């Protein structure tokens, strides 16, 4: 129950006084639609007409928190074809789902009120890590084992957002559990150009390293735990600190992805052999002695008739 509905449909005083659930009436539109606001509204869970199995013994249902249809959710198909009487009842059409912020608020509200809920979620994710080893820890629900045939039988992205519930439910063969998904990497196209549009001597191993890098779900969960543990600047410095700590602690593992030939070692090549250097020095010494001797002879005979007739002016200085 969001804040505005609690005040107008549940609260005995319309939230004019603090009743331990809501401290006051919501003051903004964002607060009105919220399911949990720290220090102001701890949330409230109640039965609806759909949950009344006395009045509707043949088609009553429980509640599950589903994600927007644009996400990879198959909740409607999985619940219907596995004969699980749960359905979402959120404000987002067409599958009566909830936005991501509201899904997080509902879990916090359930934790604050010690209420049992079931929600569509995924791992690795920081929200589930936040509740690890607490009474609000996420507990996975196992559905029929996923298979290749089931994966092919799932509804398409367009069908998932259809206005027709029968289309969104799909076929029975596509109602299995979710298959494991590999973590994807996003690499800027400019990194490829900066790597391969330069000479071999100047090429960086960065692109090839990132392309080869593989990080498991367990490693991601370790990073997320460190991120939450820093507690200084969650959406700024904390993430960087957590990643740097993980890199430091797992340097041996990361070295496996360093491309062959790296890190490079500077090596000064000896362009000349010792014999060539000695020969060059001897020739240079002989040339110098020859020049000095010639200069001395010319200087000594600068007054002679042949030198004077040659008119080499510098010899007279």
XYZ file of C-alpha atoms in Angstrom:
317
model
C 0.000 0.000 0.000
C 1.552 3.298 -1.002
C 1.538 6.258 1.330
C -1.448 8.152 -0.098
C -3.615 5.005 -0.222
C -2.728 4.183 3.367
C -3.745 7.630 4.555
C -7.006 7.739 2.613
C -8.094 4.083 2.757
C -6.522 2.543 5.875
C -5.541 5.163 8.471
C -8.231 5.957 11.044
C -7.131 9.597 11.225
C -6.102 10.163 7.591
C -2.482 10.505 8.754
C -3.184 13.684 10.673
C -1.307 12.124 13.598
C 1.668 9.806 13.867
C 0.300 6.263 14.209
C 3.624 4.423 14.077
C 3.278 3.695 10.359
C 2.949 7.157 8.825
C 4.173 10.219 10.700
C 2.065 12.589 8.592
C 0.183 13.041 5.347
C 2.479 12.928 2.261
C 3.591 16.402 1.236
C 4.753 15.760 -2.349
C 3.585 13.731 -5.347
C 6.658 11.547 -5.049
C 5.841 10.781 -1.410
C 2.220 10.004 -2.291
C 3.262 7.149 -4.610
C 6.026 5.863 -2.307
C 5.802 2.535 -0.495
C 8.568 3.321 1.999
C 10.158 6.609 3.079
C 12.788 6.366 5.862
C 11.666 8.156 9.009
C 8.279 9.087 7.547
C 6.424 6.012 6.285
C 7.447 2.427 7.058
C 4.958 0.847 4.666
C 1.815 -1.209 5.087
C 0.631 -4.527 3.638
C -3.041 -5.513 3.440
C -5.303 -7.996 1.702
C -7.196 -6.896 -1.389
C -10.331 -8.225 -3.042
C -8.172 -10.525 -5.163
C -6.706 -12.092 -1.997
C -10.103 -12.941 -0.471
C -10.328 -16.697 -0.954
C -13.580 -16.841 1.046
C -15.378 -14.584 -1.391
C -13.496 -15.963 -4.407
C -12.588 -19.569 -3.600
C -12.007 -20.561 -7.236
C -9.862 -17.676 -8.467
C -8.341 -15.856 -5.491
C -4.635 -15.055 -5.717
C -1.716 -13.890 -3.677
C 0.552 -11.001 -4.586
C 3.952 -10.954 -6.302
C 5.975 -7.845 -7.130
C 6.692 -7.938 -10.864
C 9.059 -5.757 -12.897
C 8.114 -3.548 -15.875
C 7.354 -5.478 -19.064
C 10.340 -3.859 -20.795
C 12.553 -5.951 -18.517
C 13.259 -9.675 -19.023
C 10.459 -10.792 -16.696
C 8.445 -13.943 -17.388
C 6.432 -13.856 -14.161
C 2.976 -14.024 -15.735
C 3.907 -17.062 -17.812
C 5.712 -18.796 -14.952
C 2.929 -18.241 -12.418
C 0.058 -19.202 -14.734
C 1.488 -22.344 -16.334
C 3.037 -23.653 -13.108
C -0.314 -23.250 -11.329
C 1.052 -20.731 -8.811
C -1.773 -18.413 -7.713
C 0.242 -15.207 -7.579
C -0.145 -12.039 -9.641
C 1.249 -8.538 -9.542
C -1.041 -5.612 -8.751
C 1.158 -2.583 -9.359
C 0.385 0.711 -11.123
C 2.329 0.094 -14.357
C 0.515 -1.277 -17.378
C 0.074 -3.647 -19.061
C 1.348 -6.266 -16.558
C 0.418 -4.383 -13.337
C 4.073 -4.108 -12.367
C 6.197 -1.728 -10.304
C 9.058 0.606 -11.147
C 12.568 -0.249 -9.977
C 12.590 2.386 -7.159
C 9.206 1.159 -5.936
C 10.384 -2.477 -5.972
C 13.255 -1.499 -3.680
C 10.891 0.500 -1.442
C 8.546 -2.476 -1.104
C 11.392 -4.722 0.030
C 12.473 -2.131 2.609
C 8.867 -1.836 3.780
C 8.608 -5.615 4.138
C 11.816 -5.640 6.169
C 10.616 -2.767 8.397
C 7.186 -4.335 9.048
C 8.426 -7.950 9.113
C 6.029 -8.848 6.302
C 6.436 -11.793 3.938
C 6.541 -10.914 0.249
C 7.668 -12.486 -3.006
C 9.346 -10.369 -5.659
C 10.997 -10.769 -9.053
C 14.720 -10.071 -8.649
C 18.158 -11.017 -9.941
C 21.736 -11.594 -8.867
C 24.317 -10.179 -8.637
C 22.793 -6.961 -7.328
C 23.638 -4.536 -4.535
C 20.116 -4.525 -3.066
C 20.143 -8.246 -2.313
C 23.671 -7.904 -0.882
C 22.441 -5.212 1.503
C 20.103 -7.685 3.210
C 22.489 -10.651 3.374
C 22.737 -12.262 6.835
C 19.656 -10.394 8.068
C 16.017 -11.359 8.600
C 15.291 -9.699 5.249
C 17.761 -11.832 3.285
C 16.563 -12.815 -0.187
C 15.597 -16.476 -0.550
C 15.451 -17.814 -4.127
C 12.439 -19.778 -5.360
C 13.189 -22.702 -7.675
C 10.993 -23.153 -10.729
C 11.154 -26.000 -13.301
C 14.683 -26.502 -14.587
C 15.516 -24.294 -17.597
C 16.292 -25.936 -20.912
C 17.131 -24.937 -24.450
C 13.622 -25.887 -25.603
C 12.085 -23.736 -22.878
C 14.289 -20.786 -23.784
C 13.135 -20.978 -27.427
C 9.492 -21.187 -26.302
C 9.575 -17.975 -24.263
C 7.544 -14.963 -25.308
C 9.218 -12.191 -27.297
C 9.889 -8.668 -26.036
C 6.877 -7.399 -28.011
C 4.596 -10.119 -26.611
C 5.771 -9.381 -23.054
C 4.286 -5.870 -23.331
C 1.103 -6.900 -25.136
C -2.212 -5.594 -23.800
C -3.607 -9.147 -24.090
C -2.820 -11.207 -20.981
C -3.103 -14.446 -22.996
C -0.293 -13.244 -25.262
C 1.854 -12.257 -22.259
C 1.405 -15.719 -20.731
C 2.737 -17.430 -23.846
C 2.952 -21.224 -24.046
C 3.422 -23.787 -21.249
C 6.820 -24.775 -22.631
C 8.243 -21.314 -21.901
C 7.425 -21.220 -18.189
C 10.649 -22.711 -16.783
C 13.135 -20.994 -14.473
C 15.644 -18.435 -15.739
C 18.831 -19.704 -17.336
C 22.206 -18.395 -16.220
C 23.249 -15.188 -17.954
C 26.865 -14.197 -18.564
C 27.844 -10.719 -17.398
C 28.266 -8.426 -20.384
C 31.049 -5.879 -20.925
C 30.658 -2.470 -22.548
C 33.807 -1.229 -24.311
C 34.084 2.216 -25.898
C 34.790 2.045 -29.655
C 37.479 4.691 -29.216
C 39.550 2.272 -27.117
C 39.927 -0.024 -30.143
C 41.139 2.886 -32.305
C 43.562 4.118 -29.648
C 45.007 0.607 -29.452
C 45.318 -0.447 -33.092
C 45.796 2.880 -34.880
C 49.297 3.291 -33.438
C 52.619 1.585 -34.042
C 53.340 -1.784 -32.476
C 55.908 -0.212 -30.176
C 53.335 2.255 -28.802
C 50.382 -0.132 -28.573
C 48.710 -0.492 -25.180
C 47.493 -3.888 -23.905
C 44.360 -2.251 -22.425
C 41.845 -3.238 -25.122
C 42.979 -6.855 -25.387
C 43.047 -7.143 -21.590
C 39.466 -5.901 -21.178
C 38.275 -8.071 -24.075
C 39.705 -11.201 -22.438
C 38.638 -10.319 -18.891
C 36.007 -12.565 -17.282
C 34.431 -11.793 -13.887
C 32.157 -14.350 -12.253
C 28.897 -13.618 -10.429
C 30.608 -14.521 -7.158
C 33.345 -11.974 -7.827
C 30.727 -9.314 -8.631
C 28.949 -10.056 -5.357
C 32.251 -9.660 -3.522
C 32.719 -6.225 -5.117
C 29.147 -5.232 -4.239
C 29.645 -6.269 -0.602
C 32.784 -4.127 -0.406
C 30.917 -1.238 -2.021
C 28.174 -1.348 0.603
C 30.724 -1.738 3.426
C 32.622 1.497 2.608
C 29.664 3.666 3.630
C 31.130 7.077 2.788
C 30.021 8.111 -0.684
C 27.856 5.296 -2.099
C 27.340 6.747 -5.561
C 30.790 8.293 -5.878
C 34.038 7.274 -4.192
C 32.759 4.039 -2.606
C 32.386 2.151 -5.897
C 35.915 3.053 -6.980
C 37.338 2.038 -3.609
C 35.547 -1.327 -3.769
C 36.815 -2.095 -7.274
C 40.385 -1.078 -6.420
C 40.318 -3.291 -3.324
C 39.108 -6.263 -5.343
C 41.785 -5.713 -7.991
C 44.471 -5.533 -5.295
C 43.228 -8.723 -3.639
C 42.943 -10.628 -6.929
C 46.020 -9.476 -8.815
C 47.253 -13.052 -9.402
C 43.935 -13.965 -11.016
C 43.882 -10.843 -13.214
C 47.413 -11.469 -14.498
C 46.032 -14.437 -16.438
C 44.275 -12.000 -18.780
C 47.346 -9.873 -19.575
C 48.144 -10.315 -23.324
C 51.266 -12.220 -24.266
C 54.347 -9.986 -24.466
C 53.258 -7.677 -21.650
C 54.361 -6.042 -19.463
C 57.145 -4.890 -21.739
C 60.716 -4.480 -20.498
C 62.956 -1.695 -21.771
C 66.119 -3.166 -23.321
C 68.969 -1.082 -24.729
C 70.500 -2.750 -27.788
C 74.286 -2.457 -28.391
C 74.359 -1.106 -31.932
C 78.116 -1.525 -32.336
C 80.476 -4.318 -31.410
C 83.548 -3.693 -29.276
C 85.826 -4.246 -32.304
C 84.007 -1.659 -34.391
C 84.160 0.885 -31.596
C 87.916 0.370 -31.181
C 88.507 0.661 -34.936
C 86.427 3.843 -35.100
C 88.386 5.353 -32.234
C 91.724 4.459 -33.904
C 90.640 5.968 -37.240
C 89.352 9.054 -35.494
C 92.607 9.451 -33.565
C 94.697 9.074 -36.718
C 92.541 11.618 -38.559
C 92.900 14.090 -35.713
C 96.695 13.703 -35.644
C 96.805 14.116 -39.432
C 94.802 17.338 -39.266
C 96.937 18.766 -36.461
C 100.180 17.852 -38.271
C 98.957 19.348 -41.550
C 97.928 22.544 -39.796
C 101.360 22.854 -38.183
C 103.192 22.378 -41.488
C 100.962 24.880 -43.286
C 101.405 27.421 -40.509
C 105.173 26.997 -40.603
C 105.372 27.513 -44.384
C 102.819 30.271 -44.629
C 105.470 32.847 -45.780
C 106.821 30.707 -48.555
C 106.344 31.841 -52.093
C 103.909 29.086 -53.121
C 101.642 29.853 -50.156
C 101.659 33.566 -50.885
C 100.784 33.022 -54.548
C 97.885 30.727 -53.487
C 96.355 33.755 -51.771
C 94.825 31.760 -48.932
C 94.018 34.702 -46.674
C 93.553 32.871 -43.416
C 97.178 31.691 -43.519
C 98.393 35.217 -42.911
C 96.679 35.613 -39.575
